[in-house]
Each structure stands twice: as structure tokens, then as C-alpha cells.
Short mmCIF file of C-alpha atoms and ligand atoms in Angstrom, two decimals:
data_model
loop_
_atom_site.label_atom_id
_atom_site.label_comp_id
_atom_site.label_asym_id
_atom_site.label_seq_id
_atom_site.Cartn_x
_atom_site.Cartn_y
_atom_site.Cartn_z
CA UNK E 7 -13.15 4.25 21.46
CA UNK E 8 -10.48 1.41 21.25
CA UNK E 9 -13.12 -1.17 22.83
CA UNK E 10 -10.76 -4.25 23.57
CA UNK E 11 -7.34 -2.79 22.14
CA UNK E 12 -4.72 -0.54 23.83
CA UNK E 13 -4.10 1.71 20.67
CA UNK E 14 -6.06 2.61 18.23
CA UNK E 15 -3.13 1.67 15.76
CA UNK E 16 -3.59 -1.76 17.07
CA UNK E 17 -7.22 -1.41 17.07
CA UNK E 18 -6.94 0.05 13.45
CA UNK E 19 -4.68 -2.99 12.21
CA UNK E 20 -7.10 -5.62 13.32
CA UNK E 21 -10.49 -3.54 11.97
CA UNK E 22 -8.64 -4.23 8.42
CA UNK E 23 -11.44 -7.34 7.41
CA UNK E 24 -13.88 -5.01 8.49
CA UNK E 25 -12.75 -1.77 6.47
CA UNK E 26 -11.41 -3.66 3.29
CA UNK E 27 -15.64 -5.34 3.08
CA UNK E 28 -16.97 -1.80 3.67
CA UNK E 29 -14.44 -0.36 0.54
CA UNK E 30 -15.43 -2.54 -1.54
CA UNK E 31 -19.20 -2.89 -0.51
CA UNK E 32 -21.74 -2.41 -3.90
CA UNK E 33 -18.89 -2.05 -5.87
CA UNK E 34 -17.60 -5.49 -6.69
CA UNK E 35 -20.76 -7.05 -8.78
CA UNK E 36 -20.65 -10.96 -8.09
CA UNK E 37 -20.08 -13.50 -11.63
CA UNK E 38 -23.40 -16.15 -12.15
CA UNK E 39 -26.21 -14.29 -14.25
CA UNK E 40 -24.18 -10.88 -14.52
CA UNK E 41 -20.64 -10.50 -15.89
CA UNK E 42 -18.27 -9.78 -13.00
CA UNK E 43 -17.53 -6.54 -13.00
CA UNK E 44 -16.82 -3.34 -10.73
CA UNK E 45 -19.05 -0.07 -10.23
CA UNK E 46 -17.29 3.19 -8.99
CA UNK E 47 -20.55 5.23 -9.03
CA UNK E 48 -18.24 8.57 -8.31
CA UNK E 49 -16.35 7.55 -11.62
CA UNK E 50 -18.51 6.40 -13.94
CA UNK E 51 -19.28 8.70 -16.14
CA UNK E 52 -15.70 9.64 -16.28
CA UNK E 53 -14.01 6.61 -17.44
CA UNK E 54 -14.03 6.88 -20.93
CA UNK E 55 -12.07 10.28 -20.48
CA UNK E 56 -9.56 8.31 -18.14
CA UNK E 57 -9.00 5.79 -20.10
CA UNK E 58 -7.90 7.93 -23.20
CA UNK E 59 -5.87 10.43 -21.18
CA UNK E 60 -2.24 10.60 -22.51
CA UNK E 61 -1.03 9.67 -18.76
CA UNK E 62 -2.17 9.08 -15.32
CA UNK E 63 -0.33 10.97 -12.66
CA UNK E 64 -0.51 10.06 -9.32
CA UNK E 65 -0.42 12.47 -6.86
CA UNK E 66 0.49 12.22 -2.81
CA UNK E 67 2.17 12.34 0.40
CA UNK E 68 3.39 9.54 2.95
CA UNK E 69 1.05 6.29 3.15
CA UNK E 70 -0.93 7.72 0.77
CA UNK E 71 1.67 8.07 -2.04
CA UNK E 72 2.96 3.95 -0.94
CA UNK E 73 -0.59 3.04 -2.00
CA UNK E 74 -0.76 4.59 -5.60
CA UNK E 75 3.30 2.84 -5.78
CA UNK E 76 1.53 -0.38 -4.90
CA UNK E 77 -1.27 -0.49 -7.22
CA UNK E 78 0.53 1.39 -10.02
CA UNK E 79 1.41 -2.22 -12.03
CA UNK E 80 -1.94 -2.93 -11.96
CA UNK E 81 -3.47 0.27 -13.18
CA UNK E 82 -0.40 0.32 -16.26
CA UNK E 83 -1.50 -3.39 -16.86
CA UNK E 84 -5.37 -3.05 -17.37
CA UNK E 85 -5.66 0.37 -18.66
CA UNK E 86 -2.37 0.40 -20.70
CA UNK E 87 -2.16 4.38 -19.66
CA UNK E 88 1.40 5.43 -18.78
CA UNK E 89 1.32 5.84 -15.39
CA UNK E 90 3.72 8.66 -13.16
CA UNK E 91 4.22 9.11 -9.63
CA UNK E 92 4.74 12.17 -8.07
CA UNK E 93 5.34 13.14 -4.23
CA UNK E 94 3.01 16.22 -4.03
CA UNK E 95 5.92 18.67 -2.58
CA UNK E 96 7.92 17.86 -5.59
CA UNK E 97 5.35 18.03 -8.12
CA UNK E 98 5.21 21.88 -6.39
CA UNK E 99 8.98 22.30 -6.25
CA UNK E 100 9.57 21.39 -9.83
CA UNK E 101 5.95 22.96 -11.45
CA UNK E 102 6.35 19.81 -13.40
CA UNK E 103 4.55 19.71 -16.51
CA UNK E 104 0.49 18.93 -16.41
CA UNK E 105 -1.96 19.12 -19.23
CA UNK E 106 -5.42 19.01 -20.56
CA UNK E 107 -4.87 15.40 -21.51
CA UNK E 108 -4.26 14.14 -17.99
CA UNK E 109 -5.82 12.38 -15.77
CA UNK E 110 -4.05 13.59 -11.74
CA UNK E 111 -5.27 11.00 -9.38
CA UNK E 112 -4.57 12.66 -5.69
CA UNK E 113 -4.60 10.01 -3.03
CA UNK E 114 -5.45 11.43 0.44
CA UNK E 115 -6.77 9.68 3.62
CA UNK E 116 -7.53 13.18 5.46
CA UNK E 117 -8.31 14.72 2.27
CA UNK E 118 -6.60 18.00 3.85
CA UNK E 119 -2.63 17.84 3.45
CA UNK E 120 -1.39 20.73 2.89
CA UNK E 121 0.82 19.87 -0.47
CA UNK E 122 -1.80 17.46 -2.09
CA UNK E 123 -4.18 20.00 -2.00
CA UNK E 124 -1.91 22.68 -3.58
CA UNK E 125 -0.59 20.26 -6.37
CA UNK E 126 -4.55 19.71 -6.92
CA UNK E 127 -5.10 23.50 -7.55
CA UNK E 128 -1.94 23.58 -9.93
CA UNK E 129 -3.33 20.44 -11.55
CA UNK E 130 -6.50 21.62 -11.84
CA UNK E 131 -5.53 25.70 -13.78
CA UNK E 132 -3.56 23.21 -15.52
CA UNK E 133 -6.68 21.27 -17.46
CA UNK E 134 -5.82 18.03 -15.72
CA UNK E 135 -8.94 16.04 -14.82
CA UNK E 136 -8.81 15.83 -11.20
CA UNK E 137 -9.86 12.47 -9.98
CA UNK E 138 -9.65 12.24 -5.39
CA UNK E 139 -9.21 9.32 -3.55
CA UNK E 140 -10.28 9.92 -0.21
CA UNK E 141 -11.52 8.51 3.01
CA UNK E 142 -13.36 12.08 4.31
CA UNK E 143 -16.69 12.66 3.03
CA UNK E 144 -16.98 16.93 2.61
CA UNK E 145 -12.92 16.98 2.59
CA UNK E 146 -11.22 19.96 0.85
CA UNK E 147 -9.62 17.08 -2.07
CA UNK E 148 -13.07 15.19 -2.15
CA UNK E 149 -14.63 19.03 -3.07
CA UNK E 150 -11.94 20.26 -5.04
CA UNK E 151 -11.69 16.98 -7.49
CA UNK E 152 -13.92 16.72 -10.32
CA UNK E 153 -14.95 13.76 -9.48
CA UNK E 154 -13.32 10.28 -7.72
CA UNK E 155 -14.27 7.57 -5.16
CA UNK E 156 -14.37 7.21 -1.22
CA UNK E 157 -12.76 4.60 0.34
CA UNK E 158 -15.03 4.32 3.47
CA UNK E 159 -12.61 2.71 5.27
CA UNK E 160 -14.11 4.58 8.49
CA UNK E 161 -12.62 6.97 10.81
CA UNK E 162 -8.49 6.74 11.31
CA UNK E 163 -7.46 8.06 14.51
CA UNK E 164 -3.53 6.66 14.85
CA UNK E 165 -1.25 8.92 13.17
CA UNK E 166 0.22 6.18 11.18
CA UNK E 167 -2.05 5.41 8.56
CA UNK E 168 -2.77 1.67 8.77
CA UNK E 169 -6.25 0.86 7.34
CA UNK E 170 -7.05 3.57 4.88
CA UNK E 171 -3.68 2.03 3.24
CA UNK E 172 -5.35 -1.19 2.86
CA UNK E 173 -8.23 0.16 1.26
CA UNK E 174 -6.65 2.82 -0.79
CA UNK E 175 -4.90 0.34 -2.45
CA UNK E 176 -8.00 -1.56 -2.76
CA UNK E 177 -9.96 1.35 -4.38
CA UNK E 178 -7.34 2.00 -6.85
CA UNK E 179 -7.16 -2.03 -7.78
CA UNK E 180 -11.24 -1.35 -8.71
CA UNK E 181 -10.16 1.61 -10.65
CA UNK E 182 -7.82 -0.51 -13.07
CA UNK E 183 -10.75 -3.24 -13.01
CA UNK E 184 -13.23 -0.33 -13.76
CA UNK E 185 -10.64 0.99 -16.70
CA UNK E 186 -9.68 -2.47 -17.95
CA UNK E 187 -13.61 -3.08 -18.05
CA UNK E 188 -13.98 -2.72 -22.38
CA UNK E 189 -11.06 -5.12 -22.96
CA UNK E 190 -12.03 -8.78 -23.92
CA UNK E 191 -8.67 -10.15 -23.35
CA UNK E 192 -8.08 -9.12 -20.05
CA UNK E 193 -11.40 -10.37 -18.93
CA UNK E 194 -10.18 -14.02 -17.54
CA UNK E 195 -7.78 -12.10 -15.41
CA UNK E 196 -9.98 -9.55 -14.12
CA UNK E 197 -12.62 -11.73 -13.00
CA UNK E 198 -9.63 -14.01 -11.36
CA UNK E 199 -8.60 -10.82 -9.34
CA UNK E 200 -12.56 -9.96 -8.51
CA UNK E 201 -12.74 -13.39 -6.95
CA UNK E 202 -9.66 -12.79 -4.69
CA UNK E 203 -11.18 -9.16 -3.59
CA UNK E 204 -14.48 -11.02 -1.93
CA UNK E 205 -11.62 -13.42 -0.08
CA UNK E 206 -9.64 -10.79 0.81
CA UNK E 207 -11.23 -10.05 4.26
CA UNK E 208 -10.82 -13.57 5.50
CA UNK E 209 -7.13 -13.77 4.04
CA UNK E 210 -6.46 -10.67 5.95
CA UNK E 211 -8.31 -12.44 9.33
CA UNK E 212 -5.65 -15.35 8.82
CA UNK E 213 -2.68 -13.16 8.37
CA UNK E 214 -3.53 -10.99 11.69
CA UNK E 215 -3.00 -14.57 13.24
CA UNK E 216 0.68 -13.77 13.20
CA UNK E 217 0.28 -11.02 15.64
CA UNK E 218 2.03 -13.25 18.11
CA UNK E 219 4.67 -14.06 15.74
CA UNK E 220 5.26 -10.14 14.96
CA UNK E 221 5.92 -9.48 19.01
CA UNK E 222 8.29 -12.39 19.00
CA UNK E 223 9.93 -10.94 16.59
CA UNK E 224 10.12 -6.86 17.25
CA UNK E 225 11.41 -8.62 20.57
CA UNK E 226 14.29 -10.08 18.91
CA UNK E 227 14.49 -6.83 16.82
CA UNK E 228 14.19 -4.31 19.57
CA UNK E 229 17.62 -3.09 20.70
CA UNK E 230 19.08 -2.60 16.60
CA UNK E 231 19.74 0.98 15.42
CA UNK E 232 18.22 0.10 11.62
CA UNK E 233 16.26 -2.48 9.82
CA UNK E 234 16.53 -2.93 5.79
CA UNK E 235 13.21 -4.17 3.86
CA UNK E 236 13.46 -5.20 0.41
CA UNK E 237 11.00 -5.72 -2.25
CA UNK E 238 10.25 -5.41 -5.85
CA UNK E 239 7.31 -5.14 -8.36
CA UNK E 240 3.85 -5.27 -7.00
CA UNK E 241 5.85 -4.91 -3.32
CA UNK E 242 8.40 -2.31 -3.62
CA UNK E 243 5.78 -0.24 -2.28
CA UNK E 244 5.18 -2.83 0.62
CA UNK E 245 8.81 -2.41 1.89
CA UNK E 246 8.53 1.91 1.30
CA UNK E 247 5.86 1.40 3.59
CA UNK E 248 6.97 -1.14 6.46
CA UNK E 249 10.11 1.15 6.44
CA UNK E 250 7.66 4.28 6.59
CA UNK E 251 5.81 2.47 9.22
CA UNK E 252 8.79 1.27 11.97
CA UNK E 253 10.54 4.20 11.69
CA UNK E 254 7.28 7.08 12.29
CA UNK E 255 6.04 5.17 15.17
CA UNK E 256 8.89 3.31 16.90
CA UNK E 257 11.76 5.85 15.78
CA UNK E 258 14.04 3.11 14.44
CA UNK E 259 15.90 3.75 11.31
CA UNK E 260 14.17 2.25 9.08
CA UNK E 261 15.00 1.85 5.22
CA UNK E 262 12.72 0.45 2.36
CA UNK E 263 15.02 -0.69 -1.00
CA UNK E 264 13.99 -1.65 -4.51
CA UNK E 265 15.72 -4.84 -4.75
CA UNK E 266 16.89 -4.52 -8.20
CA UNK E 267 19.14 -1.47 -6.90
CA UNK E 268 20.70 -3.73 -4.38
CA UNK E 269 23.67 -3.82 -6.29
CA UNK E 270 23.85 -0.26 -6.70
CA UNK E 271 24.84 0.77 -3.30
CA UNK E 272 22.91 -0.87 -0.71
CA UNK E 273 25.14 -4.23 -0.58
CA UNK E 274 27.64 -2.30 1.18
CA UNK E 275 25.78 -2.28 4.09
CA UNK E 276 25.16 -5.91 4.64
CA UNK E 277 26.77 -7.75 7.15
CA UNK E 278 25.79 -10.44 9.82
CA UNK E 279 24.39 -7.59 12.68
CA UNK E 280 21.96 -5.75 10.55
CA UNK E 281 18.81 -7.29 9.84
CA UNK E 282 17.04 -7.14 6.24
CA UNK E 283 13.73 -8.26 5.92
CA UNK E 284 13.05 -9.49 1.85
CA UNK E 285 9.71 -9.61 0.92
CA UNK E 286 9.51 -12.70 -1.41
CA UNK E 287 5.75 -14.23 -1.67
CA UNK E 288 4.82 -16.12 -5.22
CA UNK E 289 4.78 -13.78 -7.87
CA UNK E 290 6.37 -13.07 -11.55
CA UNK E 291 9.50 -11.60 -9.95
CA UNK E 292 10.10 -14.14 -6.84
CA UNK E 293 12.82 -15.76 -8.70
CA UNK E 294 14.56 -12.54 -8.93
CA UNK E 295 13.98 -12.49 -5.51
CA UNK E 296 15.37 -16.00 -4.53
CA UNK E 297 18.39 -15.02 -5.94
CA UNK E 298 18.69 -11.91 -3.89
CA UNK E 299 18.29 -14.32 -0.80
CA UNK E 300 21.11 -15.77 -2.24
CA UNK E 301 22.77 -12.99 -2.57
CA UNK E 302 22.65 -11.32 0.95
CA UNK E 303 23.29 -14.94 2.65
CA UNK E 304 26.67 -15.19 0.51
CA UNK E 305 27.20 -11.61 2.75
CA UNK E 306 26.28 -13.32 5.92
CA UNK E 307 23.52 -10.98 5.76
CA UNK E 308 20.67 -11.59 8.69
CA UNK E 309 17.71 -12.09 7.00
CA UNK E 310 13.78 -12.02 7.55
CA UNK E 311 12.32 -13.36 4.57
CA UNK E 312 8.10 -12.85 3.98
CA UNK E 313 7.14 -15.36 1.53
CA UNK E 314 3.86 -17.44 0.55
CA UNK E 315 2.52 -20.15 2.80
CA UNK E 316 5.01 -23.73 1.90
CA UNK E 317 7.76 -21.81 0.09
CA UNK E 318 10.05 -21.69 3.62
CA UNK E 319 12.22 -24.41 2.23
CA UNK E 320 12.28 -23.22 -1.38
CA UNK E 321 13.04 -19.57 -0.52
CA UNK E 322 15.58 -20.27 2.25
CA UNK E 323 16.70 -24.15 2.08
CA UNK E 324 19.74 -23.60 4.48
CA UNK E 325 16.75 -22.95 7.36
CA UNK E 326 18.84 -19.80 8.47
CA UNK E 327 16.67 -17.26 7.58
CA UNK E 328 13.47 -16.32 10.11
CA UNK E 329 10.49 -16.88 7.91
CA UNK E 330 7.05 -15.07 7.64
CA UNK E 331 4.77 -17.09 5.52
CA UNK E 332 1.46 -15.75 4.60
CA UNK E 333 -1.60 -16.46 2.31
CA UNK E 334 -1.61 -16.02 -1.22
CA UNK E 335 -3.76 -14.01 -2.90
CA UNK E 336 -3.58 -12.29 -7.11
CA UNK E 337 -0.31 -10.36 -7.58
CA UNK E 338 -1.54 -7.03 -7.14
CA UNK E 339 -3.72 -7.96 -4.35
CA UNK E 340 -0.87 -9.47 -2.03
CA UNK E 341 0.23 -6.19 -1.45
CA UNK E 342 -2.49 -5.79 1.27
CA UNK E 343 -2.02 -9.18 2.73
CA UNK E 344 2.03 -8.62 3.16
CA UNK E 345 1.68 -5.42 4.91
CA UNK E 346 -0.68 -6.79 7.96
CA UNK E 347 2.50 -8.17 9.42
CA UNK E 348 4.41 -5.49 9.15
CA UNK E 349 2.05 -2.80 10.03
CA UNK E 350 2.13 -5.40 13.49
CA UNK E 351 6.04 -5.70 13.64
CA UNK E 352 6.01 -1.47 13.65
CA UNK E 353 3.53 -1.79 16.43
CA UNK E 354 5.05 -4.40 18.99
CA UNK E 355 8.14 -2.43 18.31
CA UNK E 356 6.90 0.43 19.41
CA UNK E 357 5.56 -0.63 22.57
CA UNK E 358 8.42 -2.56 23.42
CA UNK E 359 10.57 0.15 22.98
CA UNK E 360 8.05 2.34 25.14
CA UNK E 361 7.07 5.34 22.12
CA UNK E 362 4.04 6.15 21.97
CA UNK E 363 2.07 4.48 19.36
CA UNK E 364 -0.84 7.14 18.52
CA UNK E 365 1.19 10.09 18.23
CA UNK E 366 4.74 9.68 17.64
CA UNK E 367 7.16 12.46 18.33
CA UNK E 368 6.69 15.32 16.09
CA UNK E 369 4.19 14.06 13.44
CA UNK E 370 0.55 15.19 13.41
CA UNK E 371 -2.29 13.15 11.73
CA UNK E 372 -2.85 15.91 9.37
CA UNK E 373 -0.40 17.95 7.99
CA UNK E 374 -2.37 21.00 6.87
CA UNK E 375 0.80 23.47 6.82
CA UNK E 376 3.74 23.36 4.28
C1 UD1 I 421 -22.59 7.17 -3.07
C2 UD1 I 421 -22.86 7.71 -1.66
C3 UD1 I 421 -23.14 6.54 -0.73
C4 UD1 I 421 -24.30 5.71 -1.28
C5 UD1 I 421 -24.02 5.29 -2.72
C6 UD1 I 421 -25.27 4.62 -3.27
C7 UD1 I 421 -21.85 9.72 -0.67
C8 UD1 I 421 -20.62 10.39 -0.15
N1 UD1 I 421 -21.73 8.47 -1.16
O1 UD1 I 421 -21.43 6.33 -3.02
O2 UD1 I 421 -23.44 7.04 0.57
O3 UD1 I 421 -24.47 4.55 -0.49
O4 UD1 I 421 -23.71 6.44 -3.52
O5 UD1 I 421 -25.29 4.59 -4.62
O6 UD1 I 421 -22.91 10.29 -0.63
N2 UD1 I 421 -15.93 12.46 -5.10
C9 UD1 I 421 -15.05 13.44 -5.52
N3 UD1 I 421 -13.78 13.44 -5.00
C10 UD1 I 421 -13.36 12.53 -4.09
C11 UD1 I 421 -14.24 11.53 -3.66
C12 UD1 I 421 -15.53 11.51 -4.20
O7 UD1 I 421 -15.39 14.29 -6.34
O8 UD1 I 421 -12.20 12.62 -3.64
C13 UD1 I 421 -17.32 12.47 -5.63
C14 UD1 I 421 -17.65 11.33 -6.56
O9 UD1 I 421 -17.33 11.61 -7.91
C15 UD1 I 421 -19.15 11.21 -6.34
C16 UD1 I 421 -19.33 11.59 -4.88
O10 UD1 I 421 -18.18 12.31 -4.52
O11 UD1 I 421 -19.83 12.13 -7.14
C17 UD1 I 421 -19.52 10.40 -3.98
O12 UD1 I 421 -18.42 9.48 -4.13
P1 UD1 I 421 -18.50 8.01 -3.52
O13 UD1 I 421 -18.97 8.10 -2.12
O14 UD1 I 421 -17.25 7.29 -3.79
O15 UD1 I 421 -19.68 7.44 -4.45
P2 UD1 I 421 -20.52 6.09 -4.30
O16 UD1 I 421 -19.65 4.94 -3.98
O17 UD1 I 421 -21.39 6.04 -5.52
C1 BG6 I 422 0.86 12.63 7.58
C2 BG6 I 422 0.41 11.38 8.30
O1 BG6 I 422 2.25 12.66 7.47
O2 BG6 I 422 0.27 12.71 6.29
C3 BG6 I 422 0.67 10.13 7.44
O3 BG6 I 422 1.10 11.27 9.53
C4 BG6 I 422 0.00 10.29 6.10
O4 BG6 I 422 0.14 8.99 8.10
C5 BG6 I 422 0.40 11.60 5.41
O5 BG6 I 422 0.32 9.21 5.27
C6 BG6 I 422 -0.50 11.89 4.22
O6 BG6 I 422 -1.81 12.15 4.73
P1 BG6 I 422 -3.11 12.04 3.89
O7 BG6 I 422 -4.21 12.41 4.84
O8 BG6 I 422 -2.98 13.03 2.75
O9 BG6 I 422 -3.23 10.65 3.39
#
């Protein structure tokens, strides 16, 4: 039922307060008498064995695989566990290497793709502890993982994954807090990021404010053939994902680049028709990214620059750049407040341009055949 919306992508997008509270309901445990602290009750009794695996790997397809890239600093930061990232299909193609020492985290929302679930059973004769991520209860990953955590973000019905990315990323932030959970020195900024998860679903209510601002611009945005998004760091995965996003459901050509390849190829294409949207919020590699501002406007380039609320000026002083300010939140939460926008720019594009927004041409919800 899609109650007051048109789509249930749109519905989806706007539900995000509501899913992100239910992920991380009884799991965050609140500071005063207690110690702040996180409780994955599917995990456990298997965190001692995660945290001394020789490597955490990863493991899935589309959205799913954008929300292990996003949360991937985070989990390398608190649990100090090399962490790998591997597109299930490839992990197949190559039979790359697994052992008894790792820990293979597969990230599913349907919990049935076709490739996840065969890199799980090759993970699994190879020793690996098998950890799911999943939002479907009785799912073949959520039975064929030794153990691992539901995201409850509720039933996904758009094809494009919108919500369940939200609160993927979410789950996987509690994992690192869950790891990270022995080590005194980290404490200070653990509890700093627990405090930003119980704002979350009111930062995400403010960002959904833009909605307006998102149609206003897919309407200037419309009629191009392509549209660039860079990011780096905690968002590289944020502008893998808007790409992902505008290009599955409104079937423009969409592109997401790691900034600090920019001058490895992409540059070439910059000029003053195509627009580039630079994701830029307030974060330990923003001044990298002010300088790639700087960069593509010595190009003429036509820019769309996301950064945090009151850093318009500092970000783009010349005032030529269209500007999407939104809340900040801890580094490797803003990931889930940058994407809101985004997720709405791939919607109002898609209407505008008159695709349909639940099932876009040729992609299925699940793929359960390779
Ligand atoms: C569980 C209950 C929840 C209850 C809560 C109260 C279920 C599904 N969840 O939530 O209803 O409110 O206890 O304490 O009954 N698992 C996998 N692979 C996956 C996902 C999960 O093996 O991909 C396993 C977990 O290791 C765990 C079980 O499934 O054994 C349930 O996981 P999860 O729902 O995340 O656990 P809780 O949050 O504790
Ligand atoms: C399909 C969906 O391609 O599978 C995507 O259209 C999704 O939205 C991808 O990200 C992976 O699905 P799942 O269920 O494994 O997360």
C-alpha cells in the first residue's frame, strides 16, 4: 500500500526515519548508568572470532555492495581488521582466495541473489565464517550464514533499493561499534558516533525537506544525456550509489567517480554542458575536496556541489555552483544523510522523464538467476 505517495520508491524514501529507528531499535544501549554501547544479539557470541580474523571480506551485489563501500572506513577504523570488497560475480569468476581465518560478511536486502548466495556456499567449503546481513527473516543468506544481524528495515517493494541502503549501512556502522567495543581508546569516539545514531532519524526528517529542492533540480537536469557524481572517503560509496540510483530508474547515464582518480581520466570529460555533482560535506577529506571544486570550475565545469549546512560560501565562494546543503552528522554516519537527496533527485527524474519508477526497464527486484 503506498497510503499518501504515488510510488512506493517515493513512499520508501520518506519511510527512511521510520526504518533507520526500527534498525537500530534494542541495539543502541543509551550512556547515564550503563556504558554506551551496542548489542547485535545475532553476533554476539561471535565477535571475538571476528575480531581476530586475518581479514573481513565483504561480499555483494548492487545497493547492497555501495553499503559495505560506505561503511568499510569505519569497520577498518574500529576493528583494525583489513577489510576487502568483493562484487559477488567476481569473487565467482576469479575463485579468489578464502580461508579458515576469514570472516565473509554477505550483504543482501532480498537475501536471495543469485551470485551472493553462490559466493556464500564457496565461502562457506572454504572455512570462512559466514556472517549475513539481511532484511528477510527465513531468507536463503539469513539460513545459510552462520550467524549475522537483520536489518528490519521492513518490506522493500521498489526495485531500487532505497531504505534497506540506509539501514544496511547502519547495521554495519553497529558492527564496527560492536567490534571496536574492547578498545579503551576508541571509546570517546564511539560513544560520539552512538549519540549521532539516536539523531539520525530526525536529521534524515530535515534532509527529506529538500524534496522540493530535488524536483527543481531533476527539472533543470532532465533533458542531459549523463550526470557525473564525485566523492571520496566515507562518500565514494554515496556517489557509486546516486549514479547506481539515476541511471536504474530514470535511464540516464549516470557515472559515480572516486575523486582522487579525477586526474586519471575523468577530467577529460569536463566541460561547461555536463553537469557533475561533488559531494563535499565537513569531513577529514573536504579540503581535498575544495580543491577539486577548484579544479573542475578552472574547466568551466557545471557543478552541483552537496556540502554541510553554512559551508555554501566556503565550498563555492564565486556563488556559481548550485548548492545542496544538508545536516551534519559523524563521518561515517553522513553517508546516510547525503544519499536522501539523491535517492529524491533519481526519483523526480524519473517521473519527469515519464519511466516508470517501481520497475524500471529490464531489472527485477530479485535477481535469483545468474
Ligand atoms: C531477535 C529476534 C527479534 C527479537 C529479538 C529479541 C528474530 C528473527 N529476531 O533479534 O524478533 O525481538 O531477538 O531479543 O527472531 N542471522 C543469520 N544470518 C543473517 C541474519 C540473521 O544467521 O543473515 C541469525 C542471527 O545470528 C540470529 C538470528 O538470525 O541468530 C536472528 O537475528 P536478528 O534478528 O538480527 O537477531 P536479534 O536482533 O537478536
Ligand atoms: C537487484 C536489485 O539488482 O539486486 C538492486 O534491483 C539490488 O536494487 C541488487 O541492489 C542486490 O539485491 P540484494 O537483494 O542482494 O540486496
Amino acid at each position: 500500500k503506498k497510503g499518501n505517495f504515488e510510488h512506493f520508491m517515493q513512499k520508501e524514501i520518506h519511510e527512511q526515519p521510520d526504518s533507520l529507528t526500527m534498525t537500530m531499535r534494542g541495539r543502541l544501549i543509551r550512556g547515564e548508568q550503563r556504558v554506551k554501547g551496542v548489542l547485535l544479539g545475532g553476533l554476539k557470541d561471535h565477535l571475538r572470532t571476528i575480531r581476530r580474523s586475518r581479514r573481513i571480506i565483504f561480499i555483494g551485489c548492487g545497493t547492497s555492495y555501495n553499503a559495505a563501500l560506505a561503511s568499510r572506513p569505519i569497520i577498518e577504523e574500529l576493528s583494525g581488521v583489513p577489510v576487502t570488497m568483493e562484487i559477488a560475480s567476481d569473487l565467482i569468476d576469479r575463485q579468489g582466495p578464502i580461508y579458515r581465518e576469514d570472516t565473509a560478511i554477505f550483504v543482501s536486502q532480498s537475501g536471495e541473489t543469485a551470485d551472493t548466495l553462490q559466493a556464500l556456499e564457496y565461502a562457506r567449503a572454504n572455512g570462512a565464517l559466514c556472517v549475513g546481513i539481511t532484511n528477510t527473516v527465513g531468507s536463503a543468506i539469513a539460513r545459510g550464514t552462520h550467524c549475522g544481524v537483520h536489518i528490519n528495515a521492513g518490506c522493500e517493494i521498489g526495485v531500487a533499493s532505497t531504505k534497506a541502503y540506509t539501514s544496511q549501512i547502519a547495521v554495519i556502522i553497529m558492527l564496527a561499534l560492536a567490534l571496536g567495543d574492547d578498545s579503551i581508546s576508541s571509546q570517546r569516539r564511539r560513544e560520539a558516533i552512538i549519540d549521532d545514531c539516536f539523531n539520525l532519524p530526525s536529521k534524515v526528517r530535515d534532509v527529506l525537506k529538500l524534496d522540493q529542492d530535488m524536483k527543481e533540480l531533476a527539472m533543470l537536469l532532465m533533458e542531459e544525456q549523463s550526470l557525473l557524481v564525485f566523492g571520496r572517503g566515507y562518500n565514494y560509496a554515496t556517489a557509486l550509489e546516486c549514479a547506481l540510483k539515476v541511471k536504474e530508474v530514470s535511464l540516464m547515464h549516470s557515472e559515480g567517480i572516486l575523486a582522487g582518480e579525477m586526474k586519471h581520466g575523468p577530467l577529460a570529460l569536463v566541460d561547461e554542458t555536463l553537469p557533475i555533482i561533488v559531494i563535499a560535506t565537513r569531513d577529514g577529506s573536504s579540503s581535498k575536496q575544495q580543491s577539486v571544486i577548484q579544479q573542475l570550475k578552472a574547466r568551466k565545469g557545471r557543478l552541483i556541489v552537496m556540502c554541510t549546512e553554512g559551508d555554501a560560501q566556503s565550498m563555492c565562494p564565486d556563488g556559481t555552483c548550485r548548492v545542496i546543503e544538508v545536516p551534519q552528522v559523524q563521518d561515517c554516519l553522513q553517508p546516510i544523510i547525503n544519499i536522501v537527496p539523491l535517492q529524491l533527485l533519481a526519483y523526480h527524474l524519473t517521473v519527469l522523464r515519464g519511466f516508470n519508477v517501481d520497475q524500471p526497464r529490464n531489472l527485477a527486484k530479485s535477481v535469483t538467476t545468474q
